[in-house]
Amino acid sequence: MRWGYKHSQKWSSGLRQIQDQESKEFLYQEVTRARREWEQACWAFQNAVGKDEVDVAIYTLEAAERKYQIQLKEAKQANVEWDVFKHGSYFSSSD
């Protein structure tokens, strides 16, 4: 049997699946990073003292919230489905 078009298609399909998985993992990391930054900004706002510190905390919180929204929107557009916030990490750790 010749190694031709069918094998090439199969290999190409496998490569796309790997790239899709890597893309989903990257999106997952970006979403969780943005959520962590948002949580830290919430904490900073709750613990801010003085007008200047409160102003900086508000600015930081708004920026973190917007970044989190953007990351969630990207994940939604990529049709990624995670239940990570209920069950922990979506991807198993290889450590």
XYZ file of N, CA and C in Angstrom:
285
model
N 0.838 -1.177 0.000
C 0.000 0.000 0.000
C 0.884 1.242 0.000
N 0.565 2.168 -0.860
C 1.352 3.405 -0.952
C 0.973 4.378 0.148
N 1.965 5.086 0.577
C 1.743 6.126 1.574
C 1.326 7.366 0.816
N 0.031 7.580 0.697
C -0.445 8.642 -0.172
C -1.393 9.588 0.523
N -2.374 9.976 -0.222
C -3.312 11.012 0.176
C -4.039 10.676 1.476
N -4.536 9.433 1.617
C -5.286 9.059 2.819
C -4.420 9.157 4.071
N -3.191 8.682 3.980
C -2.288 8.755 5.134
C -1.945 10.205 5.448
N -1.769 10.991 4.416
C -1.467 12.412 4.597
C -2.627 13.118 5.292
N -3.853 12.794 4.889
C -5.029 13.380 5.520
C -5.120 12.965 6.983
N -4.867 11.704 7.254
C -4.931 11.192 8.623
C -3.888 11.888 9.499
N -2.686 12.048 8.985
C -1.619 12.718 9.724
C -1.983 14.176 9.964
N -2.518 14.835 8.940
C -2.914 16.230 9.046
C -4.023 16.408 10.073
N -4.968 15.485 10.084
C -6.061 15.528 11.047
C -5.534 15.363 12.473
N -4.603 14.444 12.654
C -3.994 14.241 13.970
C -3.237 15.465 14.440
N -2.548 16.111 13.519
C -1.808 17.328 13.850
C -2.763 18.432 14.273
N -3.886 18.565 13.571
C -4.882 19.579 13.928
C -5.442 19.316 15.319
N -5.674 18.049 15.655
C -6.193 17.716 16.981
C -5.194 18.101 18.066
N -3.924 17.855 17.819
C -2.884 18.228 18.780
C -2.844 19.744 18.935
N -2.898 20.460 17.814
C -2.870 21.920 17.866
C -4.105 22.462 18.577
N -5.273 21.862 18.326
C -6.493 22.278 19.014
C -6.361 22.060 20.515
N -5.815 20.925 20.917
C -5.626 20.632 22.336
C -4.665 21.634 22.966
N -3.572 21.935 22.276
C -2.607 22.908 22.793
C -3.244 24.283 22.910
N -4.063 24.640 21.943
C -4.758 25.920 21.969
C -5.717 25.985 23.154
N -6.433 24.893 23.417
C -7.352 24.845 24.553
C -6.596 24.943 25.871
N -5.461 24.278 25.956
C -4.654 24.354 27.172
C -4.150 25.775 27.391
N -3.714 26.426 26.311
C -3.242 27.810 26.414
C -4.380 28.722 26.865
N -5.558 28.580 26.269
C -6.709 29.386 26.673
C -7.060 29.142 28.136
N -7.015 27.880 28.544
C -7.295 27.542 29.940
C -6.322 28.260 30.876
N -5.050 28.222 30.533
C -4.039 28.892 31.354
C -4.280 30.397 31.411
N -4.640 30.989 30.283
C -4.899 32.428 30.239
C -6.138 32.799 31.056
N -7.184 31.992 30.969
C -8.399 32.259 31.741
C -8.113 32.138 33.232
N -7.423 31.094 33.637
C -7.135 30.922 35.068
C -6.184 32.002 35.574
N -5.242 32.418 34.745
C -4.338 33.506 35.133
C -5.126 34.807 35.313
N -6.022 35.091 34.391
C -6.835 36.307 34.479
C -7.749 36.260 35.702
N -8.291 35.082 35.993
C -9.147 34.958 37.174
C -8.340 35.186 38.455
N -7.147 34.633 38.503
C -6.284 34.814 39.673
C -5.941 36.298 39.865
N -5.628 36.993 38.766
C -5.328 38.427 38.842
C -6.547 39.206 39.327
N -7.730 38.817 38.857
C -8.960 39.473 39.288
C -9.196 39.247 40.785
N -8.989 38.017 41.248
C -9.155 37.718 42.671
C -8.176 38.523 43.520
N -6.935 38.650 43.051
C -5.941 39.444 43.774
C -6.335 40.919 43.803
N -6.873 41.407 42.696
C -7.315 42.802 42.634
C -8.495 43.034 43.577
N -9.390 42.061 43.680
C -10.507 42.159 44.634
C -9.981 42.243 46.060
N -9.024 41.402 46.365
C -8.428 41.410 47.703
C -7.770 42.759 47.985
N -7.019 43.277 47.014
C -6.345 44.567 47.184
C -7.359 45.682 47.403
N -8.465 45.635 46.689
C -9.506 46.646 46.865
C -10.116 46.555 48.258
N -10.407 45.348 48.700
C -11.002 45.151 50.027
C -10.079 45.632 51.148
N -8.777 45.580 50.904
C -7.804 45.940 51.937
C -7.146 47.293 51.710
N -7.640 48.053 50.749
C -7.058 49.361 50.452
C -7.366 50.349 51.578
N -6.362 51.169 51.890
C -6.504 52.185 52.925
C -6.056 53.516 52.327
N -6.835 54.527 52.514
C -6.469 55.844 51.999
C -6.955 56.040 50.569
N -7.178 57.303 50.224
C -7.743 57.638 48.922
C -6.886 57.152 47.756
N -5.591 57.391 47.800
C -4.724 56.986 46.686
C -4.705 55.471 46.504
N -4.623 54.757 47.600
C -4.599 53.294 47.525
C -5.925 52.750 46.988
N -7.028 53.359 47.407
C -8.343 52.949 46.908
C -8.447 53.233 45.413
N -7.970 54.406 44.977
C -8.009 54.752 43.551
C -7.222 53.747 42.709
N -6.027 53.405 43.166
C -5.203 52.430 42.443
C -5.890 51.063 42.442
N -6.464 50.683 43.567
C -7.143 49.390 43.667
C -8.342 49.320 42.716
N -9.083 50.416 42.605
C -10.227 50.447 41.688
C -9.751 50.307 40.249
N -8.736 51.055 39.890
C -8.186 50.994 38.531
C -7.697 49.574 38.218
N -6.968 48.991 39.150
C -6.433 47.641 38.965
C -7.558 46.611 38.863
N -8.567 46.757 39.706
C -9.703 45.838 39.691
C -10.463 45.920 38.370
N -10.703 47.130 37.895
C -11.414 47.289 36.618
C -10.621 46.683 35.462
N -9.312 46.895 35.462
C -8.467 46.335 34.400
C -8.454 44.806 34.464
N -8.332 44.257 35.662
C -8.310 42.799 35.827
C -9.652 42.188 35.431
N -10.729 42.866 35.795
C -12.058 42.374 35.435
C -12.243 42.367 33.923
N -11.792 43.411 33.262
C -11.904 43.485 31.797
C -11.066 42.396 31.127
N -9.851 42.188 31.633
C -8.983 41.148 31.077
C -9.632 39.773 31.230
N -10.219 39.518 32.378
C -10.895 38.246 32.633
C -12.066 38.065 31.665
N -12.837 39.125 31.452
C -13.957 39.060 30.512
C -13.474 38.740 29.098
N -12.391 39.362 28.691
C -11.833 39.129 27.353
C -11.399 37.673 27.199
N -10.722 37.139 28.213
C -10.260 35.749 28.146
C -11.436 34.775 28.103
N -12.468 35.046 28.887
C -13.653 34.190 28.867
C -14.349 34.254 27.508
N -14.394 35.434 26.918
C -15.008 35.596 25.596
C -14.237 34.798 24.542
N -12.908 34.858 24.602
C -12.092 34.088 23.660
C -12.340 32.587 23.810
N -12.431 32.131 25.049
C -12.690 30.709 25.290
C -14.071 30.320 24.766
N -15.040 31.184 24.962
C -16.390 30.903 24.469
C -16.406 30.845 22.945
N -15.707 31.772 22.291
C -15.654 31.790 20.830
C -14.949 30.551 20.281
N -14.043 29.994 21.056
C -13.318 28.789 20.637
C -14.111 27.518 20.965
N -15.330 27.697 21.485
C -16.193 26.569 21.860
C -15.522 25.634 22.855
N -14.818 26.215 23.798
C -14.158 25.432 24.833
C -15.137 25.252 25.981
N -15.259 24.025 26.458
C -16.143 23.738 27.582
C -15.317 23.184 28.727
N -15.298 23.932 29.824
C -14.591 23.498 31.022
C -15.542 23.584 32.189
N -15.373 22.694 33.103
C -16.081 22.782 34.369
C -15.022 22.950 35.454
N -14.000 23.722 35.130
C -12.818 23.824 35.985
C -13.085 24.526 37.296
N -14.016 25.444 37.301
C -14.201 26.220 38.509
C -14.991 25.459 39.565
N -15.548 24.328 39.180
C -16.221 23.463 40.144
C -15.338 22.292 40.566
N -14.505 21.818 39.647
C -13.779 20.570 39.889
C -12.262 20.704 39.843
N -11.735 21.910 39.849
C -10.286 22.066 39.821
C -9.730 22.062 38.420
N -8.528 21.599 38.272
C -7.815 21.661 37.001
C -8.478 20.800 35.938
N -8.571 21.348 34.742
C -9.158 20.641 33.603
C -8.175 19.647 33.012
N -6.920 20.015 33.001
C -5.891 19.179 32.402
C -5.089 18.519 33.506
N -4.782 17.255 33.315
C -3.988 16.551 34.316
C -2.554 17.051 34.274
N -1.968 17.141 35.421
C -0.589 17.610 35.519
C 0.361 16.469 35.213
N 1.419 16.781 34.480
C 2.401 15.745 34.145
C 3.585 15.771 35.099
N 3.443 16.545 36.182
C 4.535 16.635 37.165
C 4.561 15.430 38.063
